[in-house]
CSV table of C-alpha atoms in Angstrom, one decimal:
chain,number,residue,atom,x,y,z
A,231,UNK,CA,-19.0,-11.5,-4.9
A,232,UNK,CA,-14.9,-11.9,-5.7
A,233,UNK,CA,-11.9,-10.8,-3.4
A,234,UNK,CA,-10.2,-8.6,-6.1
A,235,UNK,CA,-11.7,-5.7,-9.2
A,236,UNK,CA,-8.7,-5.5,-11.2
A,237,UNK,CA,-9.4,-2.4,-13.4
A,238,UNK,CA,-7.4,-1.9,-15.7
A,239,UNK,CA,-7.9,1.2,-18.1
A,240,UNK,CA,-7.2,1.1,-22.0
A,241,UNK,CA,-6.3,3.9,-24.3
A,242,UNK,CA,-4.1,2.8,-27.6
A,243,UNK,CA,-2.0,0.4,-25.8
A,244,UNK,CA,-1.7,-2.5,-28.1
A,245,UNK,CA,1.5,-3.3,-28.2
A,246,UNK,CA,1.6,-3.8,-24.7
A,247,UNK,CA,-2.4,-4.9,-23.9
A,248,UNK,CA,-1.8,-8.8,-24.0
A,249,UNK,CA,1.0,-9.0,-21.6
A,250,UNK,CA,-1.2,-7.0,-19.4
A,251,UNK,CA,-3.8,-8.7,-19.3
A,252,UNK,CA,-2.6,-12.3,-19.4
A,253,UNK,CA,0.1,-11.3,-16.2
A,254,UNK,CA,-3.6,-11.2,-14.7
A,255,UNK,CA,-5.1,-14.2,-15.5
A,256,UNK,CA,-1.7,-16.3,-15.1
A,257,UNK,CA,-1.9,-15.1,-11.4
A,258,UNK,CA,-2.1,-18.4,-9.3
A,259,UNK,CA,-4.8,-16.7,-6.5
A,260,UNK,CA,-8.3,-16.9,-8.5
A,261,UNK,CA,-10.4,-15.1,-6.8
A,262,UNK,CA,-10.7,-11.5,-9.0
A,263,UNK,CA,-12.7,-9.9,-12.2
A,264,UNK,CA,-11.3,-8.0,-14.1
A,265,UNK,CA,-12.6,-4.7,-15.7
A,266,UNK,CA,-11.4,-3.3,-19.3
A,267,UNK,CA,-12.2,0.5,-19.6
A,268,UNK,CA,-11.5,1.6,-23.1
A,269,UNK,CA,-11.1,5.4,-23.1
A,270,UNK,CA,-11.9,5.6,-27.1
A,271,UNK,CA,-8.9,3.8,-28.4
A,272,UNK,CA,-8.2,4.0,-32.2
A,273,UNK,CA,-5.2,1.4,-32.7
A,274,UNK,CA,-7.2,-1.4,-32.3
A,275,UNK,CA,-6.9,-1.8,-28.4
A,276,UNK,CA,-10.8,-1.6,-28.2
A,277,UNK,CA,-11.1,-5.1,-30.2
A,278,UNK,CA,-8.2,-6.8,-28.1
A,279,UNK,CA,-10.7,-6.1,-25.0
A,280,UNK,CA,-13.6,-7.4,-27.1
A,281,UNK,CA,-12.0,-10.7,-27.6
A,282,UNK,CA,-10.9,-11.0,-24.3
A,283,UNK,CA,-14.4,-10.9,-23.0
A,284,UNK,CA,-15.3,-13.3,-25.5
A,285,UNK,CA,-13.3,-16.1,-25.4
A,286,UNK,CA,-13.8,-15.5,-21.6
A,287,UNK,CA,-17.4,-16.1,-22.4
A,288,UNK,CA,-16.2,-19.4,-24.2
A,289,UNK,CA,-14.3,-20.9,-20.7
A,290,UNK,CA,-11.2,-20.3,-22.3
A,291,UNK,CA,-8.4,-17.7,-23.3
A,292,UNK,CA,-6.3,-16.6,-26.4
A,293,UNK,CA,-3.1,-15.5,-25.6
A,294,UNK,CA,-1.2,-13.4,-27.8
A,295,UNK,CA,1.1,-15.8,-29.0
A,296,UNK,CA,-2.3,-17.4,-30.6
A,297,UNK,CA,-1.0,-20.2,-27.4
A,298,UNK,CA,-4.4,-21.9,-25.7
A,299,UNK,CA,-4.9,-21.3,-22.3
A,300,UNK,CA,-6.3,-24.0,-20.6
A,301,UNK,CA,-9.6,-24.0,-18.7
A,302,UNK,CA,-8.4,-24.3,-15.3
A,303,UNK,CA,-6.6,-20.4,-15.7
A,304,UNK,CA,-10.0,-19.4,-16.6
A,305,UNK,CA,-11.9,-20.5,-13.9
A,306,UNK,CA,-13.9,-18.2,-11.4
A,307,UNK,CA,-12.6,-15.2,-13.5
A,308,UNK,CA,-15.2,-12.7,-14.8
A,309,UNK,CA,-13.9,-10.3,-17.8
A,310,UNK,CA,-16.5,-7.0,-18.6
A,311,UNK,CA,-15.4,-4.5,-20.9
A,312,UNK,CA,-16.7,-1.1,-20.8
A,313,UNK,CA,-16.3,1.2,-24.0
A,314,UNK,CA,-16.8,5.3,-23.2
A,315,UNK,CA,-15.8,8.3,-25.7
A,316,UNK,CA,-12.0,9.0,-25.0
A,317,UNK,CA,-12.4,10.8,-22.0
A,318,UNK,CA,-9.3,10.2,-20.1
A,319,UNK,CA,-7.4,8.0,-17.4
A,320,UNK,CA,-9.3,9.9,-14.5
A,321,UNK,CA,-12.4,9.2,-16.3
A,322,UNK,CA,-11.7,5.5,-17.1
A,323,UNK,CA,-10.8,5.0,-13.3
A,324,UNK,CA,-13.6,6.3,-12.2
A,325,UNK,CA,-16.2,4.1,-14.7
A,326,UNK,CA,-14.1,1.0,-13.7
A,327,UNK,CA,-15.1,1.8,-10.1
A,328,UNK,CA,-18.6,2.2,-10.7
A,329,UNK,CA,-18.6,-1.5,-11.7
A,330,UNK,CA,-16.6,-3.0,-9.9
A,331,UNK,CA,-18.6,-6.1,-7.6
A,332,UNK,CA,-15.6,-7.0,-4.9
A,333,UNK,CA,-14.2,-6.2,-1.7
A,334,UNK,CA,-10.6,-4.6,-3.3
A,335,UNK,CA,-9.9,-2.3,-5.4
A,336,UNK,CA,-6.6,-2.4,-7.0
A,337,UNK,CA,-5.9,-0.3,-10.3
A,338,UNK,CA,-3.7,-2.2,-13.2
A,339,UNK,CA,-2.8,0.4,-16.5
A,340,UNK,CA,-3.2,-0.9,-19.7
A,341,UNK,CA,0.4,-0.5,-20.6
A,342,UNK,CA,2.0,-2.2,-17.4
A,343,UNK,CA,1.5,-5.7,-15.9
A,344,UNK,CA,1.8,-7.6,-12.6
A,345,UNK,CA,4.2,-9.4,-11.2
A,346,UNK,CA,3.2,-13.5,-11.0
A,347,UNK,CA,2.6,-13.9,-7.6
A,348,UNK,CA,0.8,-10.4,-7.1
A,349,UNK,CA,-2.2,-10.8,-6.2
A,350,UNK,CA,-1.2,-13.7,-4.2
A,351,UNK,CA,0.9,-11.2,-1.9
A,352,UNK,CA,-1.8,-9.2,-2.0
A,353,UNK,CA,-4.9,-11.1,-0.1
A,354,UNK,CA,-2.1,-12.7,2.1
A,355,UNK,CA,-1.7,-9.2,3.2
A,356,UNK,CA,-4.9,-8.0,3.9
A,357,UNK,CA,-6.6,-8.3,7.2
A,358,UNK,CA,-10.4,-7.4,8.1
A,359,UNK,CA,-11.8,-4.8,7.1
A,360,UNK,CA,-8.2,-2.9,6.2
A,361,UNK,CA,-8.9,0.6,4.3
A,362,UNK,CA,-5.7,0.3,2.4
A,363,UNK,CA,-2.8,-1.8,1.6
A,364,UNK,CA,0.3,-0.9,0.1
A,365,UNK,CA,2.3,-2.8,-1.9
A,366,UNK,CA,5.7,-2.4,-4.3
A,367,UNK,CA,6.4,-1.9,-8.2
A,368,UNK,CA,9.4,-1.9,-10.0
A,369,UNK,CA,10.3,0.4,-13.6
A,370,UNK,CA,11.2,-2.3,-16.5
A,371,UNK,CA,12.5,-0.5,-19.7
A,372,UNK,CA,12.0,-2.0,-23.2
A,373,UNK,CA,15.7,-2.4,-23.6
A,374,UNK,CA,15.1,-5.3,-20.9
A,375,UNK,CA,16.5,-3.1,-17.4
A,376,UNK,CA,14.4,-3.8,-14.3
A,377,UNK,CA,14.7,-0.6,-11.4
A,378,UNK,CA,13.7,-2.2,-8.6
A,379,UNK,CA,12.6,-0.3,-5.0
A,380,UNK,CA,13.2,-2.3,-2.3
A,381,UNK,CA,10.9,-1.2,0.4
A,382,UNK,CA,10.0,-2.3,4.1
A,383,UNK,CA,6.5,-3.1,4.7
A,384,UNK,CA,4.7,-2.1,8.3
A,385,UNK,CA,2.4,-3.2,10.1
A,386,UNK,CA,-1.6,-2.0,10.5
A,387,UNK,CA,-2.1,1.4,11.4
A,388,UNK,CA,-4.0,5.1,10.9
A,389,UNK,CA,-3.6,7.1,7.3
A,390,UNK,CA,-2.2,9.6,9.2
A,391,UNK,CA,0.6,7.4,10.9
A,392,UNK,CA,1.2,6.0,8.1
A,393,UNK,CA,1.6,8.7,5.8
A,394,UNK,CA,5.3,9.8,6.2
A,395,UNK,CA,6.1,6.2,6.3
A,396,UNK,CA,4.5,6.2,3.1
A,397,UNK,CA,6.1,9.7,1.9
A,398,UNK,CA,9.6,7.9,2.3
A,399,UNK,CA,9.1,5.9,-0.6
A,400,UNK,CA,10.2,6.0,-3.8
A,401,UNK,CA,6.3,5.7,-5.3
A,402,UNK,CA,3.7,7.3,-2.9
A,403,UNK,CA,0.9,8.8,-4.7
A,404,UNK,CA,0.8,6.2,-7.4
A,405,UNK,CA,-2.9,4.9,-7.7
A,406,UNK,CA,-1.3,1.2,-8.6
A,407,UNK,CA,0.2,1.2,-6.0
A,408,UNK,CA,-2.6,0.2,-3.6
A,409,UNK,CA,-5.7,-1.9,-2.8
A,410,UNK,CA,-8.5,0.2,-1.3
A,411,UNK,CA,-11.4,-1.5,0.5
A,412,UNK,CA,-14.6,-1.1,-1.7
A,413,UNK,CA,-17.4,-0.3,0.6
A,414,UNK,CA,-14.2,2.6,2.7
A,415,UNK,CA,-14.1,4.0,-1.2
A,416,UNK,CA,-17.5,4.3,-1.9
A,417,UNK,CA,-18.5,5.6,2.2
A,418,UNK,CA,-16.2,8.7,1.2
A,419,UNK,CA,-17.3,9.3,-2.2
A,420,UNK,CA,-14.1,9.1,-3.6
A,421,UNK,CA,-13.1,9.3,-7.3
A,422,UNK,CA,-10.4,10.6,-9.3
A,423,UNK,CA,-10.7,14.4,-10.9
A,424,UNK,CA,-11.7,14.3,-14.5
A,425,UNK,CA,-9.9,15.8,-16.9
A,426,UNK,CA,-6.4,15.7,-15.1
A,427,UNK,CA,-3.4,14.5,-15.4
A,428,UNK,CA,-1.6,13.4,-12.2
A,429,UNK,CA,-4.9,13.1,-10.7
A,430,UNK,CA,-3.2,10.6,-8.2
A,431,UNK,CA,-1.6,13.1,-6.2
A,432,UNK,CA,-5.1,14.7,-5.7
A,433,UNK,CA,-7.0,12.2,-4.4
A,434,UNK,CA,-4.0,10.0,-2.6
A,435,UNK,CA,-3.2,11.3,0.3
A,436,UNK,CA,-6.6,12.3,0.6
A,437,UNK,CA,-7.7,8.9,0.8
A,438,UNK,CA,-4.7,7.5,3.5
A,439,UNK,CA,-5.2,10.6,5.2
A,440,UNK,CA,-9.1,9.3,5.9
A,441,UNK,CA,-8.2,5.8,6.2
A,442,UNK,CA,-8.3,4.5,10.1
A,443,UNK,CA,-5.8,0.8,8.7
A,444,UNK,CA,-3.7,1.2,6.5
A,445,UNK,CA,-0.8,-1.6,6.2
A,446,UNK,CA,2.6,-2.3,3.7
A,447,UNK,CA,4.1,-5.1,2.4
A,448,UNK,CA,7.7,-5.6,0.9
A,449,UNK,CA,6.3,-7.8,-2.1
A,450,UNK,CA,7.1,-6.3,-5.5
A,451,UNK,CA,3.8,-6.5,-7.1
A,452,UNK,CA,3.4,-4.0,-10.2
A,453,UNK,CA,5.4,-3.5,-13.1
A,454,UNK,CA,5.4,-0.1,-14.0
A,455,UNK,CA,6.8,0.2,-18.2
A,456,UNK,CA,8.9,3.4,-19.1
A,457,UNK,CA,7.7,4.0,-22.1
A,458,UNK,CA,8.6,8.0,-23.8
A,459,UNK,CA,4.8,7.7,-25.1
A,460,UNK,CA,3.0,7.3,-22.4
A,461,UNK,CA,0.7,10.2,-21.0
A,462,UNK,CA,2.9,11.5,-18.7
A,463,UNK,CA,5.6,12.4,-21.0
A,464,UNK,CA,5.7,14.2,-24.1
A,465,UNK,CA,6.0,18.2,-24.7
A,466,UNK,CA,3.4,20.4,-22.7
A,467,UNK,CA,3.1,17.8,-20.3
A,468,UNK,CA,5.0,19.5,-17.1
A,469,UNK,CA,3.1,22.3,-18.0
A,470,UNK,CA,-0.4,20.7,-18.1
A,471,UNK,CA,0.3,18.5,-14.9
A,472,UNK,CA,0.8,21.9,-13.0
A,473,UNK,CA,-1.8,22.8,-14.5
A,474,UNK,CA,-4.1,19.9,-13.0
A,475,UNK,CA,-2.1,19.6,-9.4
A,476,UNK,CA,-3.1,23.5,-8.8
A,477,UNK,CA,-7.1,22.7,-9.1
A,478,UNK,CA,-7.3,19.6,-7.7
A,479,UNK,CA,-5.2,20.9,-4.5
A,480,UNK,CA,-7.3,24.0,-5.0
A,481,UNK,CA,-10.1,20.9,-3.6
A,482,UNK,CA,-8.1,18.6,-1.7
A,483,UNK,CA,-6.1,21.1,1.0
A,484,UNK,CA,-9.1,22.4,2.5
A,485,UNK,CA,-11.0,18.6,2.6
A,486,UNK,CA,-7.5,17.4,4.4
A,487,UNK,CA,-7.1,20.7,6.9
A,488,UNK,CA,-10.5,19.3,8.4
A,489,UNK,CA,-8.9,16.2,9.6
A,490,UNK,CA,-7.2,16.7,12.7
A,491,UNK,CA,-3.3,15.6,12.1
A,492,UNK,CA,-3.3,16.2,8.7
A,493,UNK,CA,-0.9,19.1,9.1
A,494,UNK,CA,2.3,16.6,7.4
A,495,UNK,CA,0.4,15.3,4.8
A,496,UNK,CA,-0.8,19.0,3.6
A,497,UNK,CA,2.8,20.1,4.1
A,498,UNK,CA,3.5,17.4,1.1
A,499,UNK,CA,1.2,18.5,-1.0
A,500,UNK,CA,2.3,21.4,-1.0
A,501,UNK,CA,6.1,20.9,-1.3
A,502,UNK,CA,5.5,18.2,-4.1
A,503,UNK,CA,3.5,20.8,-6.2
A,504,UNK,CA,6.0,23.6,-5.6
A,505,UNK,CA,9.3,21.1,-6.6
A,506,UNK,CA,7.4,19.5,-9.4
A,507,UNK,CA,6.9,23.3,-10.9
A,508,UNK,CA,10.7,23.7,-11.2
A,509,UNK,CA,10.4,21.6,-14.4
A,510,UNK,CA,8.9,24.7,-16.2
A,511,UNK,CA,11.8,26.9,-15.4
A,512,UNK,CA,12.5,29.6,-13.8
A,513,UNK,CA,10.0,32.3,-14.9
A,514,UNK,CA,7.2,30.0,-14.7
A,515,UNK,CA,8.2,28.4,-12.0
A,516,UNK,CA,8.1,32.3,-10.2
A,517,UNK,CA,4.6,32.6,-11.8
A,518,UNK,CA,3.8,29.6,-10.8
A,519,UNK,CA,4.5,30.2,-7.1
A,520,UNK,CA,2.8,33.4,-6.6
A,521,UNK,CA,-0.5,31.6,-8.1
A,522,UNK,CA,0.4,29.2,-5.0
A,523,UNK,CA,1.0,32.1,-2.5
A,524,UNK,CA,-2.1,34.4,-4.1
A,525,UNK,CA,-4.4,30.9,-3.2
A,526,UNK,CA,-3.1,30.9,0.9
A,527,UNK,CA,-1.2,27.6,0.0
A,528,UNK,CA,1.9,28.8,2.0
A,529,UNK,CA,0.0,28.6,5.1
A,530,UNK,CA,-0.1,24.5,4.4
A,531,UNK,CA,3.7,24.0,5.2
A,532,UNK,CA,4.4,23.1,8.4
A,533,UNK,CA,7.4,21.0,8.6
A,534,UNK,CA,7.5,18.4,10.9
A,535,UNK,CA,11.0,17.5,10.9
A,536,UNK,CA,14.4,19.2,10.7
A,537,UNK,CA,15.6,17.6,7.2
A,538,UNK,CA,12.1,19.1,6.3
A,539,UNK,CA,13.5,22.4,7.8
A,540,UNK,CA,15.5,23.9,5.0
A,541,UNK,CA,13.2,23.3,2.2
A,542,UNK,CA,10.5,25.0,3.7
A,543,UNK,CA,12.3,28.0,4.7
A,544,UNK,CA,12.7,28.6,1.4
A,545,UNK,CA,9.9,28.3,0.0
A,546,UNK,CA,8.6,30.7,2.7
A,547,UNK,CA,11.2,33.3,2.3
A,548,UNK,CA,13.5,32.7,-1.2
A,549,UNK,CA,11.7,31.8,-3.9
A,550,UNK,CA,14.3,32.2,-6.3
A,551,UNK,CA,16.9,30.5,-4.0
A,552,UNK,CA,14.3,27.3,-3.8
A,553,UNK,CA,14.3,26.6,-7.4
A,554,UNK,CA,18.6,26.7,-7.7
A,555,UNK,CA,18.4,24.6,-5.1
A,556,UNK,CA,16.0,21.9,-6.0
A,557,UNK,CA,15.1,22.0,-9.7
A,558,UNK,CA,13.9,18.7,-10.5
């Protein structure tokens, strides 16, 4: 059983896929498998996935610059490819998890890539039966710029104690910033809401809430590519994201509410959702706010610090003023 399964959802990212997969194959840590999930690509990404699997079976890798990588780089690495009709990122991640054989799961989007020592850093950070390990990211731009997020790690603690620390990071709920123990994942029947975007916000806080042991390391392991053609950008995405988050919170909030001590996570989910909704403009924000109120979401607003108090009071008493002050 490999230590880590690297699950890579792939959809029309042929210009970035070689760098993505090569960043895994060139790691100095070798105890992993790669699962490529082709989500109905139409741009040639599907063929690239098959090429990697075929060349791996021949104990060699042909890189995107046609340079043959030595056999020792391919040692003990298995690459498997899943082809499915286009069903979205959530479905692709779920399919990769079902295929995984490892002790830990990590996600790598097909247009992003790992730092050279990412898997070594993750392996060093893991402890026996650790449920969740958090590592860090930097943003990379097409013009070569990088935006590093230097975050301080923390020692192993419960998920409920870890969440306030994670909520202060620049990125909190992104699926690709955590290594998850597969047995913990399967025992809790976690899965991403299919057909939705922003599936991370719907699931990651629940995973943290249920984790008995969470740890964070300061190592920057992940390169998050900023490109306008990704599924999180473009016309209509704000509307879809808001609708999808609402759909997921209708299920997630009651589950978190059942967990003793989960109030801070419920608060985070509701406030994050309504803050994000300010992207829609004033009238649509107010419509979203009143829909959330009708769903009973406002009862989950429970500030645990003085810093969170003003935003919480405005959300409960004056949504128009909240919009003016906190619109994204």
